[in-house]
Short mmCIF file of N, CA and C in Angstrom, two decimals:
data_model
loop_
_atom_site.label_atom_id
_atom_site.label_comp_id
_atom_site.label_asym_id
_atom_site.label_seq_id
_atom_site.Cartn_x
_atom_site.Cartn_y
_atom_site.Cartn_z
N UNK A 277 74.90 90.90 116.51
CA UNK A 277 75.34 90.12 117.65
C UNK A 277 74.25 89.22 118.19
N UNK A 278 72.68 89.42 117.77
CA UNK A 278 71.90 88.97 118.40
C UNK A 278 72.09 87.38 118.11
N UNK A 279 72.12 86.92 116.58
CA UNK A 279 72.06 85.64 116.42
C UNK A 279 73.15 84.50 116.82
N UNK A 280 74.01 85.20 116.93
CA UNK A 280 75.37 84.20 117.78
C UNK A 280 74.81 84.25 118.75
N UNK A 281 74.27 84.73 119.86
CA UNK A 281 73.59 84.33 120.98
C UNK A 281 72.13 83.56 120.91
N UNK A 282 71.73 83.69 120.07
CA UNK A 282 70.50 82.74 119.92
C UNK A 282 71.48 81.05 119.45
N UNK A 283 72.71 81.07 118.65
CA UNK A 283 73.09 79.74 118.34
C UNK A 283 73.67 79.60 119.42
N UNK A 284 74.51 80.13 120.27
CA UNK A 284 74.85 79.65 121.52
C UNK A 284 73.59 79.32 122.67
N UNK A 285 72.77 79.39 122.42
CA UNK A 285 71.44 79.40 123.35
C UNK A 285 71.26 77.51 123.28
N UNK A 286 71.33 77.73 121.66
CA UNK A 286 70.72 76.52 121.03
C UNK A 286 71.78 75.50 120.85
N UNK A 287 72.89 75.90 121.18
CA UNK A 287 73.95 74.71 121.02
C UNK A 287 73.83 74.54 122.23
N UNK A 288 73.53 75.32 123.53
CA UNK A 288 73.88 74.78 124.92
C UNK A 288 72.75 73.69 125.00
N UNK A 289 71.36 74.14 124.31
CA UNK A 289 70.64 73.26 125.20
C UNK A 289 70.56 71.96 124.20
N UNK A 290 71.34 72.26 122.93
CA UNK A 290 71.25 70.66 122.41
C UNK A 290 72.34 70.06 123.33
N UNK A 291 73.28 70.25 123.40
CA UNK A 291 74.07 69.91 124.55
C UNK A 291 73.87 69.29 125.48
N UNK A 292 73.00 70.24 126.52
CA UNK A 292 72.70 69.63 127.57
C UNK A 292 71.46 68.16 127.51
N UNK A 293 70.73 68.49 126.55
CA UNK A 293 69.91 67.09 125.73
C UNK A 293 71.11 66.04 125.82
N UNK A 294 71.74 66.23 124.58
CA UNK A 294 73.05 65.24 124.73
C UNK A 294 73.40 64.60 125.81
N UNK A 295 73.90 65.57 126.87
CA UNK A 295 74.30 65.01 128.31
C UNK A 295 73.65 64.03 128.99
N UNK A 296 71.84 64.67 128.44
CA UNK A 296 70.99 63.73 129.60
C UNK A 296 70.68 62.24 129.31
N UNK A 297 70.53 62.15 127.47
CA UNK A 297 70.55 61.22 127.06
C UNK A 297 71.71 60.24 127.11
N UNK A 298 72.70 60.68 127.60
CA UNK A 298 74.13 59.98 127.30
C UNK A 298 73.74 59.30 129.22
N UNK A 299 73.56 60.12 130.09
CA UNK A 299 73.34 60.22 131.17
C UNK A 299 72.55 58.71 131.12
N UNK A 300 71.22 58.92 130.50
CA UNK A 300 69.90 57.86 130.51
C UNK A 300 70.49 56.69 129.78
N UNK A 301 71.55 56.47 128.96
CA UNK A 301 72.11 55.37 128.30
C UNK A 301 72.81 54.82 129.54
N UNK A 302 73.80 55.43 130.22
CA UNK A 302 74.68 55.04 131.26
C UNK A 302 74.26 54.22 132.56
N UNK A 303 73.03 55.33 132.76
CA UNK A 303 72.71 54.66 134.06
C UNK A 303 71.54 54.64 134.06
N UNK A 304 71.01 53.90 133.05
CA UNK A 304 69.87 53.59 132.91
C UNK A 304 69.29 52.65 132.58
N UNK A 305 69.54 52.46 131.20
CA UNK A 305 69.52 51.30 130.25
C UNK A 305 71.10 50.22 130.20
N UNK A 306 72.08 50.93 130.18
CA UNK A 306 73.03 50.05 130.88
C UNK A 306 72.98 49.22 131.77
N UNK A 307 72.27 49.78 132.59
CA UNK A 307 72.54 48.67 133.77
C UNK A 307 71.04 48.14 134.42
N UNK A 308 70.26 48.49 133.66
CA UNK A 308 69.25 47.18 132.96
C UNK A 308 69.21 45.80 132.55
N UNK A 309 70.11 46.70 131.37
CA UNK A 309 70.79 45.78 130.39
C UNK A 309 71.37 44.71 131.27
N UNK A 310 72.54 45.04 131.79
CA UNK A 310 73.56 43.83 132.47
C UNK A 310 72.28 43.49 134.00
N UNK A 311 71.98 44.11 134.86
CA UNK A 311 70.65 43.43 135.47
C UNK A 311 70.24 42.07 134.89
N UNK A 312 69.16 42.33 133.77
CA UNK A 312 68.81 41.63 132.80
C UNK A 312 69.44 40.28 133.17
N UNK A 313 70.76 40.29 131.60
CA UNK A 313 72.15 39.58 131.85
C UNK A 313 72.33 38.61 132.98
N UNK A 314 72.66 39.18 134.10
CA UNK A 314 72.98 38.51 135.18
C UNK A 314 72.04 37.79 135.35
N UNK A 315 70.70 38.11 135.56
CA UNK A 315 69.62 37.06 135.98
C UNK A 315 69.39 36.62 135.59
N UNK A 316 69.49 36.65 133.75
CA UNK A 316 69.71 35.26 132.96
C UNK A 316 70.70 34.54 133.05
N UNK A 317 71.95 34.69 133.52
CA UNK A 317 72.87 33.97 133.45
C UNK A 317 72.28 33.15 134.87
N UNK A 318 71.95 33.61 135.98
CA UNK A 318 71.59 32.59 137.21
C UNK A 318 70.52 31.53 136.65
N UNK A 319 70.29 31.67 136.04
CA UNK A 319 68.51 31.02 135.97
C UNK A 319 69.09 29.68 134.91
N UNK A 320 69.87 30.30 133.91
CA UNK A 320 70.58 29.18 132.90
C UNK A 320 71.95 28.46 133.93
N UNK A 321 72.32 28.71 134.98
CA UNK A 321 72.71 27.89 136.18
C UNK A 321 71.98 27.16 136.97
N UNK A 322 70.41 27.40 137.79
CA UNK A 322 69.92 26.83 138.04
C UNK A 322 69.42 25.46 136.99
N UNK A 323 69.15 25.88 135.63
CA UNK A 323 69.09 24.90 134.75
C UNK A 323 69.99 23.75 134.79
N UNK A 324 71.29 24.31 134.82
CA UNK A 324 72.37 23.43 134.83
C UNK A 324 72.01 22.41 135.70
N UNK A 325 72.24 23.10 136.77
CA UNK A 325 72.02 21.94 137.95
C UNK A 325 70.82 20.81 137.73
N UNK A 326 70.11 21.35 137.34
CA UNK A 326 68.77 20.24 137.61
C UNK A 326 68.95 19.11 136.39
N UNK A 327 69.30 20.00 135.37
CA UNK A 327 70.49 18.92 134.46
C UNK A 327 70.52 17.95 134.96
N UNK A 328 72.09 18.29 135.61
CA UNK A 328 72.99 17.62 136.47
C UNK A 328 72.71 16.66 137.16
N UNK A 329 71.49 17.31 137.83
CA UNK A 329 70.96 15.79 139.08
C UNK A 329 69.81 15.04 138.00
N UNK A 330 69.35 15.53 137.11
CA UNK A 330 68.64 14.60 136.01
C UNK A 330 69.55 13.40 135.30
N UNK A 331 70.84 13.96 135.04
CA UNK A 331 71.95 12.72 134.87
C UNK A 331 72.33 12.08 135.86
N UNK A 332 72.50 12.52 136.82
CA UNK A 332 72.97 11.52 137.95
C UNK A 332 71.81 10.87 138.47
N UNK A 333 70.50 11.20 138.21
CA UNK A 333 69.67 9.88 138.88
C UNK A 333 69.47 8.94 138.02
N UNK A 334 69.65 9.23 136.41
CA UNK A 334 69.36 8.86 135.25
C UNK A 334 70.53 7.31 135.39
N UNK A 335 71.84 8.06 135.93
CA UNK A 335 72.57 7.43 136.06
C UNK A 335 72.64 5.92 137.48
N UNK A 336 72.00 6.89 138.44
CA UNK A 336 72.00 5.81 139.36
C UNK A 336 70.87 4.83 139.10
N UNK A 337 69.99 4.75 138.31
CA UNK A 337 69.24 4.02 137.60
C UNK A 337 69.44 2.66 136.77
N UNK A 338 70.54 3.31 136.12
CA UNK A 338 71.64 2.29 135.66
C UNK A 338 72.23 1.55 136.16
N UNK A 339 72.76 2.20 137.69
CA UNK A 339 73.68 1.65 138.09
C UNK A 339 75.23 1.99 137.40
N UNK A 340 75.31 3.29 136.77
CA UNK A 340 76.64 3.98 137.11
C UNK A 340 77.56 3.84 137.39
N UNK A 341 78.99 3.46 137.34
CA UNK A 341 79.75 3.25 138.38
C UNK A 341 80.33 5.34 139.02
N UNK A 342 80.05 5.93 137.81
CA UNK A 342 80.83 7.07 138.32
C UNK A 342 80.24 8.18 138.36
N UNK A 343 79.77 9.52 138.86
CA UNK A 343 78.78 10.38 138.21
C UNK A 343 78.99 11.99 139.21
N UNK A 344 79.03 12.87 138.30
CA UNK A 344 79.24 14.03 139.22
C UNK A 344 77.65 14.95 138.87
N UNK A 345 77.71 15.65 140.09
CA UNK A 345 76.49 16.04 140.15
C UNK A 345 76.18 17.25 141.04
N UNK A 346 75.90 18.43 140.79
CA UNK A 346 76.07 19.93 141.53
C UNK A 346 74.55 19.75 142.61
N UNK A 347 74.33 20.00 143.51
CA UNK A 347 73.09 19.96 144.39
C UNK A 347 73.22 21.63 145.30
N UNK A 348 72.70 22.47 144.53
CA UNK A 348 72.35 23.78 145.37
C UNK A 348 73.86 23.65 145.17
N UNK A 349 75.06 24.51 146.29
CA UNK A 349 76.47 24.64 146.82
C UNK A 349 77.28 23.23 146.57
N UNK A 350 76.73 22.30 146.65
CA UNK A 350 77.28 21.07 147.53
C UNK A 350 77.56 20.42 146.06
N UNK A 351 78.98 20.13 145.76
CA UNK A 351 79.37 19.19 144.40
C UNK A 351 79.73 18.07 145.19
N UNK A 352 78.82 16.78 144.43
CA UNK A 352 79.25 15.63 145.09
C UNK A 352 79.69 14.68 143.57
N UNK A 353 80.63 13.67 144.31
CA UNK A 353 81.04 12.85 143.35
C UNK A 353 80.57 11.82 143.79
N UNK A 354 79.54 11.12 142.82
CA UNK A 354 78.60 9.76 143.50
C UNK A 354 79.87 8.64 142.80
N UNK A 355 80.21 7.19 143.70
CA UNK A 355 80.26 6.32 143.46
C UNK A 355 79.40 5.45 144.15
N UNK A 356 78.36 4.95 143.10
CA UNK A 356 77.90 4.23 142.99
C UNK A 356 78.39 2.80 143.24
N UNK A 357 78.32 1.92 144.52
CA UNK A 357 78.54 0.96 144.34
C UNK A 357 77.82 -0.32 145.13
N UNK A 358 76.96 0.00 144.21
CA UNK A 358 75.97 -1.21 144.20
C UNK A 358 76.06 -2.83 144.79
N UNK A 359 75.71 -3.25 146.01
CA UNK A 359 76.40 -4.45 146.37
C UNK A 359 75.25 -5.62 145.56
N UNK A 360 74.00 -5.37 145.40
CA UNK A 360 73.07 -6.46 145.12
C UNK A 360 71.61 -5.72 144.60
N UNK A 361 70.84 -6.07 144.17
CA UNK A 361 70.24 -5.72 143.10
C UNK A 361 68.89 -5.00 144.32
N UNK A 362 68.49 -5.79 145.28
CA UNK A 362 67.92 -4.71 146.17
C UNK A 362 68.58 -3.78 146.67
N UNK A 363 69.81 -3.63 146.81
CA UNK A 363 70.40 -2.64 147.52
C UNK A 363 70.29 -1.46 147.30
N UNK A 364 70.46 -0.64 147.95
CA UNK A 364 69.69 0.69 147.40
C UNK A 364 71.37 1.59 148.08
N UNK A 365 72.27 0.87 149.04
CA UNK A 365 73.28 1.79 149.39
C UNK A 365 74.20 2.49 148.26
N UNK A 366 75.03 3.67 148.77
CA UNK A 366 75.33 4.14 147.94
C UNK A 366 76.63 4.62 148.92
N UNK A 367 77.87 5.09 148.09
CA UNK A 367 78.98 5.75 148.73
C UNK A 367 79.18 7.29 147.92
N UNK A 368 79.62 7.77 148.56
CA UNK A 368 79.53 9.30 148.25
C UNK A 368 80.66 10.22 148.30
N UNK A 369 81.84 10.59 147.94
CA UNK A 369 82.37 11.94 148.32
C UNK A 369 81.81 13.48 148.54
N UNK A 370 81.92 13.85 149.32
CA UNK A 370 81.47 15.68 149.22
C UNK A 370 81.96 16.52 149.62
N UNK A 371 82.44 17.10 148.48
CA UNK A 371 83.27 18.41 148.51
C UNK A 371 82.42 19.65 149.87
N UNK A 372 83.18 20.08 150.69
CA UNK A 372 82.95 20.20 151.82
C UNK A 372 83.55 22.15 151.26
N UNK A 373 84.05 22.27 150.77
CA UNK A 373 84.63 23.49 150.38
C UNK A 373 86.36 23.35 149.82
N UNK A 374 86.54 24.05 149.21
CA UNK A 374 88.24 24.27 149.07
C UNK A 374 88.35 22.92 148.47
N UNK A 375 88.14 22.16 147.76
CA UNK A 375 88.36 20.97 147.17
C UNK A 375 88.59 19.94 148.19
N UNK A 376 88.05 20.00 149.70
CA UNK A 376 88.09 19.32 150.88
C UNK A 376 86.80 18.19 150.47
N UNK A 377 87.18 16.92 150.77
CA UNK A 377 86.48 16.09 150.39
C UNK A 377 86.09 15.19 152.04
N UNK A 378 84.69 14.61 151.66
CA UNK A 378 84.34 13.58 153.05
C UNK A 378 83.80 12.64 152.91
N UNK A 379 83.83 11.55 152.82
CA UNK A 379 83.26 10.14 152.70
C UNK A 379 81.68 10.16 152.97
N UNK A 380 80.94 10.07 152.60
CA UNK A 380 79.70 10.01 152.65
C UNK A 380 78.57 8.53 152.78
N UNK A 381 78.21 8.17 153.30
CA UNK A 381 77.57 6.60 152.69
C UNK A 381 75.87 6.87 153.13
N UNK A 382 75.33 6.58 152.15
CA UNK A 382 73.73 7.08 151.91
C UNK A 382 72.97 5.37 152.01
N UNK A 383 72.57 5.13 153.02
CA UNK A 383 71.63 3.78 153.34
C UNK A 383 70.67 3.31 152.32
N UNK A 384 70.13 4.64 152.06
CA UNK A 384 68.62 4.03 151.47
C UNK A 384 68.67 5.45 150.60
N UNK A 385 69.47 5.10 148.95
CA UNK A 385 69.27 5.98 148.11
C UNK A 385 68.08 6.26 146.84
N UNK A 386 66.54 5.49 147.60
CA UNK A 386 65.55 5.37 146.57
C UNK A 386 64.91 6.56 146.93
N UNK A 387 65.25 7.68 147.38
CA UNK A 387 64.29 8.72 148.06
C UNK A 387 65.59 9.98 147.63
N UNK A 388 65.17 11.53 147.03
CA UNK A 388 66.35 12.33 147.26
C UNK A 388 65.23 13.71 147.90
N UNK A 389 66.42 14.46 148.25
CA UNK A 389 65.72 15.95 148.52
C UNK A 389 65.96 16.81 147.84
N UNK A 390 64.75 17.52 146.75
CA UNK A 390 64.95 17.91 145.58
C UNK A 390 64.83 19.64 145.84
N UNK A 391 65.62 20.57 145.39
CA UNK A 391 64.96 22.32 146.01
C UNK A 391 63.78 22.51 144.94
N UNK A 392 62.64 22.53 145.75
CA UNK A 392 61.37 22.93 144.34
C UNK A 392 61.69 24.70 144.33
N UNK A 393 62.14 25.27 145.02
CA UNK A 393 62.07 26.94 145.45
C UNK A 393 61.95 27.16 146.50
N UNK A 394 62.24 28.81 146.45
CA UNK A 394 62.44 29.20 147.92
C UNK A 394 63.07 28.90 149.24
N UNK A 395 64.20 28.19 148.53
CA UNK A 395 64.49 27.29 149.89
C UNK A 395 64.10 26.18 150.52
N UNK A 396 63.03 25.51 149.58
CA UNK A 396 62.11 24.73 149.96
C UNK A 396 62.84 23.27 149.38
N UNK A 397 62.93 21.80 150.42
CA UNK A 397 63.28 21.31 149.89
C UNK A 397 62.12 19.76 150.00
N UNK A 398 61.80 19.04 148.79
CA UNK A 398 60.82 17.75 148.91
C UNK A 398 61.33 16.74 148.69
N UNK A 399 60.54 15.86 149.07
CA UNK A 399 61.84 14.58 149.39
C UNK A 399 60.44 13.73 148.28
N UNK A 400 61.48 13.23 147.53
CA UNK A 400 61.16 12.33 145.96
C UNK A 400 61.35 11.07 145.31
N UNK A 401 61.07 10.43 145.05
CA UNK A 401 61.38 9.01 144.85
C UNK A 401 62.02 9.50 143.30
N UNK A 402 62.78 8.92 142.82
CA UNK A 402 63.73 9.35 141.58
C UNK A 402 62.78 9.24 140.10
N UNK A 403 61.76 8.44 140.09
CA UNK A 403 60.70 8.83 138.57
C UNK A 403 60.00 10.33 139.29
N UNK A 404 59.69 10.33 140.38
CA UNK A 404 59.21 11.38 140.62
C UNK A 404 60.00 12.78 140.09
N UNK A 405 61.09 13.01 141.08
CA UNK A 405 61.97 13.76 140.81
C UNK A 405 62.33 14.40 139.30
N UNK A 406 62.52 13.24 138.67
CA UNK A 406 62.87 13.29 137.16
C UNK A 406 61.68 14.08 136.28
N UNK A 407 60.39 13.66 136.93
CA UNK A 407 58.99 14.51 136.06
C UNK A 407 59.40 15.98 136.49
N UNK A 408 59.72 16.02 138.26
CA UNK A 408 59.29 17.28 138.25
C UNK A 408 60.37 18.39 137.66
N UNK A 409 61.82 17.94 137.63
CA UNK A 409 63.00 18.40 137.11
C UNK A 409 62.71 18.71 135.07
N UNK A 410 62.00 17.71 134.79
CA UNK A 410 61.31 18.13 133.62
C UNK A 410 60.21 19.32 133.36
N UNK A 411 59.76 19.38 134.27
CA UNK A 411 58.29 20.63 134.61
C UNK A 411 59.72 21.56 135.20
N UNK A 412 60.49 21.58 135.98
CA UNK A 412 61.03 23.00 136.35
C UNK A 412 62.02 23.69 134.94
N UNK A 413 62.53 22.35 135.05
CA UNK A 413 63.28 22.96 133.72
C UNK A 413 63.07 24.17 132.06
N UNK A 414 61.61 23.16 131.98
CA UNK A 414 60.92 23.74 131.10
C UNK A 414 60.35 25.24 131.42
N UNK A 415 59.54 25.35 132.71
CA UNK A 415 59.59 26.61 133.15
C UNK A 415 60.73 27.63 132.99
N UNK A 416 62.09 27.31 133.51
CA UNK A 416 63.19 27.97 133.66
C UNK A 416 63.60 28.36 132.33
N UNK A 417 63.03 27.59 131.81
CA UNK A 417 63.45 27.98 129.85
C UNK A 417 62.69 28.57 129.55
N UNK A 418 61.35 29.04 129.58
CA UNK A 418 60.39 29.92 129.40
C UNK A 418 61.18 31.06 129.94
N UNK A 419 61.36 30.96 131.44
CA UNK A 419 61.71 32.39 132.05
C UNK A 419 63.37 33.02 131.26
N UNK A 420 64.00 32.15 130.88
CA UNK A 420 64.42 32.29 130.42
C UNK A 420 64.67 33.08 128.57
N UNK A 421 63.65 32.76 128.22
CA UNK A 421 63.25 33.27 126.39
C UNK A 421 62.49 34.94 126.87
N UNK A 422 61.59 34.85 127.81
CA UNK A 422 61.53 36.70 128.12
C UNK A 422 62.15 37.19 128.44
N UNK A 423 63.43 36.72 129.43
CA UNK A 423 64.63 37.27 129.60
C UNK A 423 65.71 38.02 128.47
N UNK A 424 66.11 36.77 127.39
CA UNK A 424 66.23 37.63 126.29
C UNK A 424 65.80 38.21 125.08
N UNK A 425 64.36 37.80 125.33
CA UNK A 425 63.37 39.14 124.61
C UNK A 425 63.51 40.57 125.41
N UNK A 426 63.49 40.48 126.85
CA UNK A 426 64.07 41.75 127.66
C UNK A 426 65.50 42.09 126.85
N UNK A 427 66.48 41.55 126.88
CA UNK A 427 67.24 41.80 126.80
C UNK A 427 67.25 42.70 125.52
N UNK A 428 66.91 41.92 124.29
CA UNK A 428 66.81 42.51 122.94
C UNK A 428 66.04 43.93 122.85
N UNK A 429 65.02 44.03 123.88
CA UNK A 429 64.16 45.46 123.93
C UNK A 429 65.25 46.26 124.04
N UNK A 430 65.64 45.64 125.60
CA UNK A 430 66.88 46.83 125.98
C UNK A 430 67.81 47.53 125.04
N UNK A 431 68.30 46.47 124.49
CA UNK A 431 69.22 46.55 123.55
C UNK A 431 69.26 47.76 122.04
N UNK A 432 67.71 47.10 122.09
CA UNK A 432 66.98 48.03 121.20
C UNK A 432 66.37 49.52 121.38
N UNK A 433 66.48 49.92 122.84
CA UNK A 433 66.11 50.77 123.31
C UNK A 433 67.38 51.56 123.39
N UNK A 434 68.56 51.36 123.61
CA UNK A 434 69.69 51.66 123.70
C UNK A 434 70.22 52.33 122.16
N UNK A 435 69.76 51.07 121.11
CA UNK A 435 70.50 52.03 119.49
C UNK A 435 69.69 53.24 119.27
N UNK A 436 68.21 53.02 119.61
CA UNK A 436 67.46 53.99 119.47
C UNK A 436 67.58 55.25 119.66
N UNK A 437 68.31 55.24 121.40
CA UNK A 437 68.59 56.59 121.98
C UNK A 437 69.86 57.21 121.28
N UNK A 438 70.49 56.03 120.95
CA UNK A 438 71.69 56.39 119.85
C UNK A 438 71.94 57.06 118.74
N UNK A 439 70.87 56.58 118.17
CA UNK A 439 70.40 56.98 116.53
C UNK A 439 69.53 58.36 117.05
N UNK A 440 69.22 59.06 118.10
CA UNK A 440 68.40 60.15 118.37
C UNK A 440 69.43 61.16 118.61
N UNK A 441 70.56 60.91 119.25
CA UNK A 441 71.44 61.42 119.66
C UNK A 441 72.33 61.80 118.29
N UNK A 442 72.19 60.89 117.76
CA UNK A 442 73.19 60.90 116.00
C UNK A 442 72.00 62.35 115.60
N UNK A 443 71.20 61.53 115.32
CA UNK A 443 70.47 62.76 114.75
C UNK A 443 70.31 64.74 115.19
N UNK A 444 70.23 64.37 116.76
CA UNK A 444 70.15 65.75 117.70
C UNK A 444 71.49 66.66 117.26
N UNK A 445 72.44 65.77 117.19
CA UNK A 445 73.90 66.62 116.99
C UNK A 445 73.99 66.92 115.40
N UNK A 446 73.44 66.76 114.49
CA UNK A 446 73.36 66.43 113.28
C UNK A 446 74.31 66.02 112.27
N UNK A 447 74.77 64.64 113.39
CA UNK A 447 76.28 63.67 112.60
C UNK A 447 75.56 63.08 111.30
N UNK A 448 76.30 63.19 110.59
CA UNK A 448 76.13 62.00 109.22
C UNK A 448 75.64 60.58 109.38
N UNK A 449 75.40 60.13 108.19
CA UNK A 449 75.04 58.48 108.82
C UNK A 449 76.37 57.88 108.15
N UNK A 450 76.56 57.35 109.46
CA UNK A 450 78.03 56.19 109.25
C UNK A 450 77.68 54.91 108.29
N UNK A 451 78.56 54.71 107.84
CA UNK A 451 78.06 53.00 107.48
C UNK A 451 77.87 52.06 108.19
N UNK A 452 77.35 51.44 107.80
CA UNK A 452 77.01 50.09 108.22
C UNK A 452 78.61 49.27 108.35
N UNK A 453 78.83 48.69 109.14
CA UNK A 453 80.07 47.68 110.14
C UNK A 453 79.75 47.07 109.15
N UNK A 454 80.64 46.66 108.18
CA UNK A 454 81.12 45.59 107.32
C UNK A 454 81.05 43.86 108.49
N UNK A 455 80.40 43.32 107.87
CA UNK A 455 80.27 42.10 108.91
C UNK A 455 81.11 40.91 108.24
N UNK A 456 81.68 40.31 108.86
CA UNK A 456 82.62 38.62 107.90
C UNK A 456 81.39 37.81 107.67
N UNK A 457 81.85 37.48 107.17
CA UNK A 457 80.77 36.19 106.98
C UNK A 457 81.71 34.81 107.50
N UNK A 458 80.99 34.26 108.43
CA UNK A 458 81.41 32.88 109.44
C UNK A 458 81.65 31.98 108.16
N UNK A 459 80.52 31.49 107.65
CA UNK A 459 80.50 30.37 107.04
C UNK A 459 80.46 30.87 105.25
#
């Protein structure tokens, strides 16, 4: 009788291993993981935007007639309409919320207010703007590539505990997921 109680000893506490590791996948590395995720997904939004206002000054440069453009909350639809070659006025819609729109008219559009961070906003002459939207951008793409090098650790940290867990219980090795081939 002794050794059925020594394998029940030893199945409980592989068991309870099991549990903790399943435990440490769940709420651990899971939600790391999507952490992670999310704050890459904001950061490749902030990108967007600066995009965005990189085309629309790109555009009012031109002289544009039409151009949409995200600023922080505030989606504005620039019409551009240029009366004379000094003129610098500009007309504006802005979405106010709820697809509520308001006439806007901007006097003197050779100057914008750009968010460098923190809430912080600098007021830019449009070559300016455009360098520094080039310098943030590029940053944001950096922060962005450790983000999903994080991600891939995680990720990787996750099959790991997997493949430990395969092993602890002493499952077989599955095959390999037959993959399609795209192209």
């Amino acid at each position: 009788m002794a050794p059925p109680a020594v394998s029940d000893a030893n199945s409980y506490s592989v068991d309870s291993k099991v549990l903790q590791y399943e435990k440490f996948i769940d709420e651990v590395l899971k939600k790391d993981l999507q952490r992670v995720v999310e704050q890459r997904d904001a950061v490749y939004e902030q990108i967007s935007h600066y995009l965005q206002l990189k085309n629309t000054l790109q555009a009012l440069q031109v002289h544009t007639h039409i151009h949409t453009a995200i600023m922080g909350d505030i989606f504005l639809t620039l019409f551009a309409r240029i009366q004379g070659a000094d003129s610098q006025c500009l007309k504006a819609d802005v979405d106010l919320g709820c697809n509520f729109y308001a006439q806007a008219k901007v006097e003197d559009s050779s100057k914008i207010f750009v968010l460098v961070g923190f809430g912080f906003f600098v007021e830019m002459e449009h070559a300016e703007a455009l360098r520094f939207i080039d310098k943030k951008t590029s940053q944001l793409t950096t922060f962005t590539d450790q983000l999903t090098h994080d991600c891939a650790t995680i990720k990787a940290n996750i099959r790991l505990v997997l493949e430990g867990l395969r092993e602890l219980q002493g499952l077989v090795d599955m095959p390999e997921r037959s993959r399609r081939e795209v192209f």
